[in-house]
Amino acid sequence: TVAVAHYSKAAVLRAEKRMILAMATSIYDEMGLEDSGLSRQAFETAWTGYYKLKKHGRLRRTNVLTIADFSQSSANQRLYVIDVRNRRLLYRTYVAHGINSGQEFASAFSNKMESCKSSLGFYITTGTYYGFNGLSLRIEGMDKGYNDNASRRAIVIHGATYVSTRILHKYGVMGTTFGCP
């Protein structure tokens, strides 16, 4: 009976994964997210993380999903804010990556202190504050070993003068950060 229970649990997990990916595909296609530049793989990965965080009660607000598609150039508006309840792209904007993650493209990531690299993975927001860069949003990394040092590294979401169309036109790429998106 132990082998049967284990097989059943594995079968349930496989079925859940297929259901999550089918839902992601349906939403991606319904919203025409390919036309906005968001990669299907980035959306499927983000949707899987969103689904699991929601399932485990880790999300206070469940109607907004934000995706930084680091497979794109920093010259693109690669931050997507999606209203998942109404299946609508609220907006896209520019987002920087860490100075040691790459120049135009982010290709190196880290969870280590003082790495000046961006971290991949899933985050939840924990509150706002006013700091050196004005209104900022605290984020907490949810993936042990990938981004769980975000709070200790002071990784937050904030505006910056080096992320703007003026900088893009002047240098062809966005400025970089110490790891903050």
PDB file of C-alpha atoms in Angstrom:
ATOM      1  CA  THR A   1       0.000   0.000   0.000  1.00  0.00           C
ATOM      2  CA  VAL A   2       2.942   2.365   0.519  1.00  0.00           C
ATOM      3  CA  ALA A   3       4.000   1.971  -3.125  1.00  0.00           C
ATOM      4  CA  VAL A   4       0.417   2.562  -4.276  1.00  0.00           C
ATOM      5  CA  ALA A   5       0.119   5.720  -2.140  1.00  0.00           C
ATOM      6  CA  HIS A   6       3.455   6.993  -3.439  1.00  0.00           C
ATOM      7  CA  TYR A   7       2.433   6.305  -7.035  1.00  0.00           C
ATOM      8  CA  SER A   8      -0.895   8.018  -6.468  1.00  0.00           C
ATOM      9  CA  LYS A   9       0.790  11.098  -4.986  1.00  0.00           C
ATOM     10  CA  ALA A  10       3.220  11.238  -7.937  1.00  0.00           C
ATOM     11  CA  ALA A  11       0.320  10.860 -10.380  1.00  0.00           C
ATOM     12  CA  VAL A  12      -1.565  13.670  -8.634  1.00  0.00           C
ATOM     13  CA  LEU A  13       1.493  15.941  -8.808  1.00  0.00           C
ATOM     14  CA  ARG A  14       1.949  15.213 -12.531  1.00  0.00           C
ATOM     15  CA  ALA A  15      -1.732  15.909 -13.172  1.00  0.00           C
ATOM     16  CA  GLU A  16      -1.514  19.165 -11.197  1.00  0.00           C
ATOM     17  CA  LYS A  17       1.551  20.239 -13.198  1.00  0.00           C
ATOM     18  CA  ARG A  18      -0.284  19.524 -16.486  1.00  0.00           C
ATOM     19  CA  MET A  19      -3.295  21.500 -15.230  1.00  0.00           C
ATOM     20  CA  ILE A  20      -1.117  24.489 -14.225  1.00  0.00           C
ATOM     21  CA  LEU A  21       0.647  24.531 -17.606  1.00  0.00           C
ATOM     22  CA  ALA A  22      -2.651  24.178 -19.491  1.00  0.00           C
ATOM     23  CA  MET A  23      -4.059  27.110 -17.507  1.00  0.00           C
ATOM     24  CA  ALA A  24      -0.899  29.159 -18.207  1.00  0.00           C
ATOM     25  CA  THR A  25      -1.115  28.398 -21.938  1.00  0.00           C
ATOM     26  CA  SER A  26      -4.779  29.348 -22.029  1.00  0.00           C
ATOM     27  CA  ILE A  27      -4.219  32.665 -20.207  1.00  0.00           C
ATOM     28  CA  TYR A  28      -1.099  33.498 -22.247  1.00  0.00           C
ATOM     29  CA  ASP A  29      -2.950  32.917 -25.517  1.00  0.00           C
ATOM     30  CA  GLU A  30      -6.195  34.595 -24.391  1.00  0.00           C
ATOM     31  CA  MET A  31      -4.315  37.722 -23.317  1.00  0.00           C
ATOM     32  CA  GLY A  32      -2.116  37.794 -26.432  1.00  0.00           C
ATOM     33  CA  LEU A  33       0.974  38.101 -24.242  1.00  0.00           C
ATOM     34  CA  GLU A  34       3.238  36.956 -27.069  1.00  0.00           C
ATOM     35  CA  ASP A  35       2.343  40.186 -28.886  1.00  0.00           C
ATOM     36  CA  SER A  36       3.514  42.175 -25.842  1.00  0.00           C
ATOM     37  CA  GLY A  37       6.939  40.511 -25.975  1.00  0.00           C
ATOM     38  CA  LEU A  38       6.598  38.370 -22.844  1.00  0.00           C
ATOM     39  CA  SER A  39       8.102  34.959 -23.509  1.00  0.00           C
ATOM     40  CA  ARG A  40       5.828  31.954 -23.076  1.00  0.00           C
ATOM     41  CA  GLN A  41       8.445  30.222 -20.933  1.00  0.00           C
ATOM     42  CA  ALA A  42       8.726  33.228 -18.581  1.00  0.00           C
ATOM     43  CA  PHE A  43       4.942  33.355 -18.225  1.00  0.00           C
ATOM     44  CA  GLU A  44       4.596  29.605 -17.624  1.00  0.00           C
ATOM     45  CA  THR A  45       7.320  29.705 -14.977  1.00  0.00           C
ATOM     46  CA  ALA A  46       5.774  32.762 -13.309  1.00  0.00           C
ATOM     47  CA  TRP A  47       2.280  31.245 -13.406  1.00  0.00           C
ATOM     48  CA  THR A  48       3.549  28.022 -11.827  1.00  0.00           C
ATOM     49  CA  GLY A  49       5.162  29.966  -8.985  1.00  0.00           C
ATOM     50  CA  TYR A  50       2.084  32.175  -8.564  1.00  0.00           C
ATOM     51  CA  TYR A  51      -0.178  29.120  -8.427  1.00  0.00           C
ATOM     52  CA  LYS A  52       1.970  27.393  -5.795  1.00  0.00           C
ATOM     53  CA  LEU A  53       2.348  30.514  -3.627  1.00  0.00           C
ATOM     54  CA  LYS A  54      -1.407  31.056  -3.810  1.00  0.00           C
ATOM     55  CA  LYS A  55      -2.113  27.396  -3.007  1.00  0.00           C
ATOM     56  CA  HIS A  56       0.087  27.578   0.101  1.00  0.00           C
ATOM     57  CA  GLY A  57      -1.521  30.820   1.313  1.00  0.00           C
ATOM     58  CA  ARG A  58       1.613  32.948   0.829  1.00  0.00           C
ATOM     59  CA  LEU A  59      -0.136  35.736  -1.127  1.00  0.00           C
ATOM     60  CA  ARG A  60      -2.119  38.525   0.510  1.00  0.00           C
ATOM     61  CA  ARG A  61      -3.344  39.895  -2.814  1.00  0.00           C
ATOM     62  CA  THR A  62      -3.967  37.308  -5.477  1.00  0.00           C
ATOM     63  CA  ASN A  63      -5.126  39.476  -8.360  1.00  0.00           C
ATOM     64  CA  VAL A  64      -1.759  40.889  -9.519  1.00  0.00           C
ATOM     65  CA  LEU A  65       1.210  39.017 -10.968  1.00  0.00           C
ATOM     66  CA  THR A  66       4.385  40.903 -11.871  1.00  0.00           C
ATOM     67  CA  ILE A  67       6.993  39.321 -14.135  1.00  0.00           C
ATOM     68  CA  ALA A  68      10.494  40.557 -14.893  1.00  0.00           C
ATOM     69  CA  ASP A  69      11.429  38.765 -18.112  1.00  0.00           C
ATOM     70  CA  PHE A  70      15.224  38.835 -17.820  1.00  0.00           C
ATOM     71  CA  SER A  71      15.554  36.853 -21.064  1.00  0.00           C
ATOM     72  CA  GLN A  72      14.957  40.206 -22.789  1.00  0.00           C
ATOM     73  CA  SER A  73      17.329  43.104 -23.354  1.00  0.00           C
ATOM     74  CA  SER A  74      17.330  45.865 -20.735  1.00  0.00           C
ATOM     75  CA  ALA A  75      16.385  48.157 -23.640  1.00  0.00           C
ATOM     76  CA  ASN A  76      12.930  46.497 -23.669  1.00  0.00           C
ATOM     77  CA  GLN A  77      10.014  47.155 -21.381  1.00  0.00           C
ATOM     78  CA  ARG A  78      10.444  43.760 -19.761  1.00  0.00           C
ATOM     79  CA  LEU A  79       8.529  44.215 -16.495  1.00  0.00           C
ATOM     80  CA  TYR A  80       4.918  43.075 -16.901  1.00  0.00           C
ATOM     81  CA  VAL A  81       2.169  43.787 -14.373  1.00  0.00           C
ATOM     82  CA  ILE A  82      -0.819  41.534 -14.990  1.00  0.00           C
ATOM     83  CA  ASP A  83      -4.320  41.608 -13.522  1.00  0.00           C
ATOM     84  CA  VAL A  84      -4.900  37.844 -13.374  1.00  0.00           C
ATOM     85  CA  ARG A  85      -8.500  38.120 -12.205  1.00  0.00           C
ATOM     86  CA  ASN A  86      -9.573  40.176 -15.226  1.00  0.00           C
ATOM     87  CA  ARG A  87      -6.871  38.734 -17.488  1.00  0.00           C
ATOM     88  CA  ARG A  88      -5.519  42.086 -18.512  1.00  0.00           C
ATOM     89  CA  LEU A  89      -2.016  43.449 -18.939  1.00  0.00           C
ATOM     90  CA  LEU A  90      -2.050  46.526 -16.700  1.00  0.00           C
ATOM     91  CA  TYR A  91       1.258  47.893 -17.945  1.00  0.00           C
ATOM     92  CA  ARG A  92       4.807  47.216 -19.025  1.00  0.00           C
ATOM     93  CA  THR A  93       7.831  49.199 -18.056  1.00  0.00           C
ATOM     94  CA  TYR A  94      11.597  49.130 -17.940  1.00  0.00           C
ATOM     95  CA  VAL A  95      13.451  47.258 -15.230  1.00  0.00           C
ATOM     96  CA  ALA A  96      17.158  47.213 -14.417  1.00  0.00           C
ATOM     97  CA  HIS A  97      19.263  44.282 -13.309  1.00  0.00           C
ATOM     98  CA  GLY A  98      22.379  43.968 -11.181  1.00  0.00           C
ATOM     99  CA  ILE A  99      25.652  45.427 -12.464  1.00  0.00           C
ATOM    100  CA  ASN A 100      27.369  42.027 -12.187  1.00  0.00           C
ATOM    101  CA  SER A 101      24.463  40.234 -13.892  1.00  0.00           C
ATOM    102  CA  GLY A 102      25.464  41.579 -17.313  1.00  0.00           C
ATOM    103  CA  GLN A 103      25.252  44.698 -19.432  1.00  0.00           C
ATOM    104  CA  GLU A 104      22.403  44.625 -21.953  1.00  0.00           C
ATOM    105  CA  PHE A 105      21.223  41.143 -20.962  1.00  0.00           C
ATOM    106  CA  ALA A 106      21.116  39.650 -17.485  1.00  0.00           C
ATOM    107  CA  SER A 107      23.002  36.371 -17.711  1.00  0.00           C
ATOM    108  CA  ALA A 108      24.529  35.837 -14.253  1.00  0.00           C
ATOM    109  CA  PHE A 109      22.485  35.634 -11.064  1.00  0.00           C
ATOM    110  CA  SER A 110      23.304  35.221  -7.396  1.00  0.00           C
ATOM    111  CA  ASN A 111      21.812  35.070  -3.937  1.00  0.00           C
ATOM    112  CA  LYS A 112      25.106  36.006  -2.250  1.00  0.00           C
ATOM    113  CA  MET A 113      25.675  39.114  -0.183  1.00  0.00           C
ATOM    114  CA  GLU A 114      27.455  41.952  -2.020  1.00  0.00           C
ATOM    115  CA  SER A 115      27.367  40.060  -5.348  1.00  0.00           C
ATOM    116  CA  CYS A 116      25.698  43.018  -7.095  1.00  0.00           C
ATOM    117  CA  LYS A 117      23.756  40.448  -9.125  1.00  0.00           C
ATOM    118  CA  SER A 118      20.040  40.028  -9.542  1.00  0.00           C
ATOM    119  CA  SER A 119      18.396  36.919  -8.119  1.00  0.00           C
ATOM    120  CA  LEU A 120      15.943  34.744  -9.987  1.00  0.00           C
ATOM    121  CA  GLY A 121      12.890  33.177  -8.409  1.00  0.00           C
ATOM    122  CA  PHE A 122       9.595  34.079  -6.845  1.00  0.00           C
ATOM    123  CA  TYR A 123       9.039  37.015  -4.539  1.00  0.00           C
ATOM    124  CA  ILE A 124       6.199  38.378  -2.495  1.00  0.00           C
ATOM    125  CA  THR A 125       5.817  42.043  -1.625  1.00  0.00           C
ATOM    126  CA  THR A 126       5.925  42.957   2.049  1.00  0.00           C
ATOM    127  CA  GLY A 127       5.348  46.703   2.192  1.00  0.00           C
ATOM    128  CA  THR A 128       6.439  50.115   1.016  1.00  0.00           C
ATOM    129  CA  TYR A 129       8.719  52.772   2.449  1.00  0.00           C
ATOM    130  CA  TYR A 130      10.345  56.032   1.392  1.00  0.00           C
ATOM    131  CA  GLY A 131      14.108  55.782   1.013  1.00  0.00           C
ATOM    132  CA  PHE A 132      17.001  57.207  -0.965  1.00  0.00           C
ATOM    133  CA  ASN A 133      15.203  56.393  -4.250  1.00  0.00           C
ATOM    134  CA  GLY A 134      11.782  57.612  -3.109  1.00  0.00           C
ATOM    135  CA  LEU A 135       8.848  55.238  -2.810  1.00  0.00           C
ATOM    136  CA  SER A 136      10.219  51.693  -2.661  1.00  0.00           C
ATOM    137  CA  LEU A 137       8.674  48.247  -2.354  1.00  0.00           C
ATOM    138  CA  ARG A 138      10.148  45.584  -0.081  1.00  0.00           C
ATOM    139  CA  ILE A 139      10.224  42.079  -1.532  1.00  0.00           C
ATOM    140  CA  GLU A 140      10.891  38.736   0.107  1.00  0.00           C
ATOM    141  CA  GLY A 141      12.492  35.888  -1.844  1.00  0.00           C
ATOM    142  CA  MET A 142      10.564  32.634  -1.626  1.00  0.00           C
ATOM    143  CA  ASP A 143      13.154  30.255  -3.108  1.00  0.00           C
ATOM    144  CA  LYS A 144      15.720  28.891  -0.668  1.00  0.00           C
ATOM    145  CA  GLY A 145      19.195  29.168  -2.125  1.00  0.00           C
ATOM    146  CA  TYR A 146      18.073  31.326  -5.075  1.00  0.00           C
ATOM    147  CA  ASN A 147      16.643  34.535  -3.620  1.00  0.00           C
ATOM    148  CA  ASP A 148      15.981  34.008   0.084  1.00  0.00           C
ATOM    149  CA  ASN A 149      18.719  36.527   0.957  1.00  0.00           C
ATOM    150  CA  ALA A 150      16.868  39.359  -0.797  1.00  0.00           C
ATOM    151  CA  SER A 151      15.824  41.062   2.444  1.00  0.00           C
ATOM    152  CA  ARG A 152      19.312  40.739   3.972  1.00  0.00           C
ATOM    153  CA  ARG A 153      20.796  42.084   0.728  1.00  0.00           C
ATOM    154  CA  ALA A 154      18.367  45.041   0.825  1.00  0.00           C
ATOM    155  CA  ILE A 155      16.958  44.020  -2.569  1.00  0.00           C
ATOM    156  CA  VAL A 156      13.837  46.107  -3.188  1.00  0.00           C
ATOM    157  CA  ILE A 157      11.906  47.521  -6.118  1.00  0.00           C
ATOM    158  CA  HIS A 158      12.473  51.247  -6.586  1.00  0.00           C
ATOM    159  CA  GLY A 159      12.530  53.903  -9.233  1.00  0.00           C
ATOM    160  CA  ALA A 160      15.854  55.242 -10.467  1.00  0.00           C
ATOM    161  CA  THR A 161      17.058  58.016 -12.749  1.00  0.00           C
ATOM    162  CA  TYR A 162      19.286  55.534 -14.580  1.00  0.00           C
ATOM    163  CA  VAL A 163      16.252  53.588 -15.782  1.00  0.00           C
ATOM    164  CA  SER A 164      14.514  55.872 -18.266  1.00  0.00           C
ATOM    165  CA  THR A 165      14.029  56.481 -21.975  1.00  0.00           C
ATOM    166  CA  ARG A 166      16.595  59.305 -21.669  1.00  0.00           C
ATOM    167  CA  ILE A 167      19.249  56.816 -20.498  1.00  0.00           C
ATOM    168  CA  LEU A 168      18.152  54.314 -23.134  1.00  0.00           C
ATOM    169  CA  HIS A 169      18.524  56.873 -25.947  1.00  0.00           C
ATOM    170  CA  LYS A 170      21.866  58.077 -24.607  1.00  0.00           C
ATOM    171  CA  TYR A 171      23.523  54.684 -23.927  1.00  0.00           C
ATOM    172  CA  GLY A 172      21.385  52.112 -25.762  1.00  0.00           C
ATOM    173  CA  VAL A 173      20.804  50.127 -22.550  1.00  0.00           C
ATOM    174  CA  MET A 174      19.506  50.802 -19.072  1.00  0.00           C
ATOM    175  CA  GLY A 175      21.668  51.529 -16.092  1.00  0.00           C
ATOM    176  CA  THR A 176      22.372  48.730 -13.645  1.00  0.00           C
ATOM    177  CA  THR A 177      21.887  48.347  -9.895  1.00  0.00           C
ATOM    178  CA  PHE A 178      23.491  46.623  -6.919  1.00  0.00           C
ATOM    179  CA  GLY A 179      20.947  43.833  -7.515  1.00  0.00           C
ATOM    180  CA  CYS A 180      17.563  45.540  -7.204  1.00  0.00           C
ATOM    181  CA  PRO A 181      15.027  45.288  -9.996  1.00  0.00           C
TER     182      PRO A 181
END
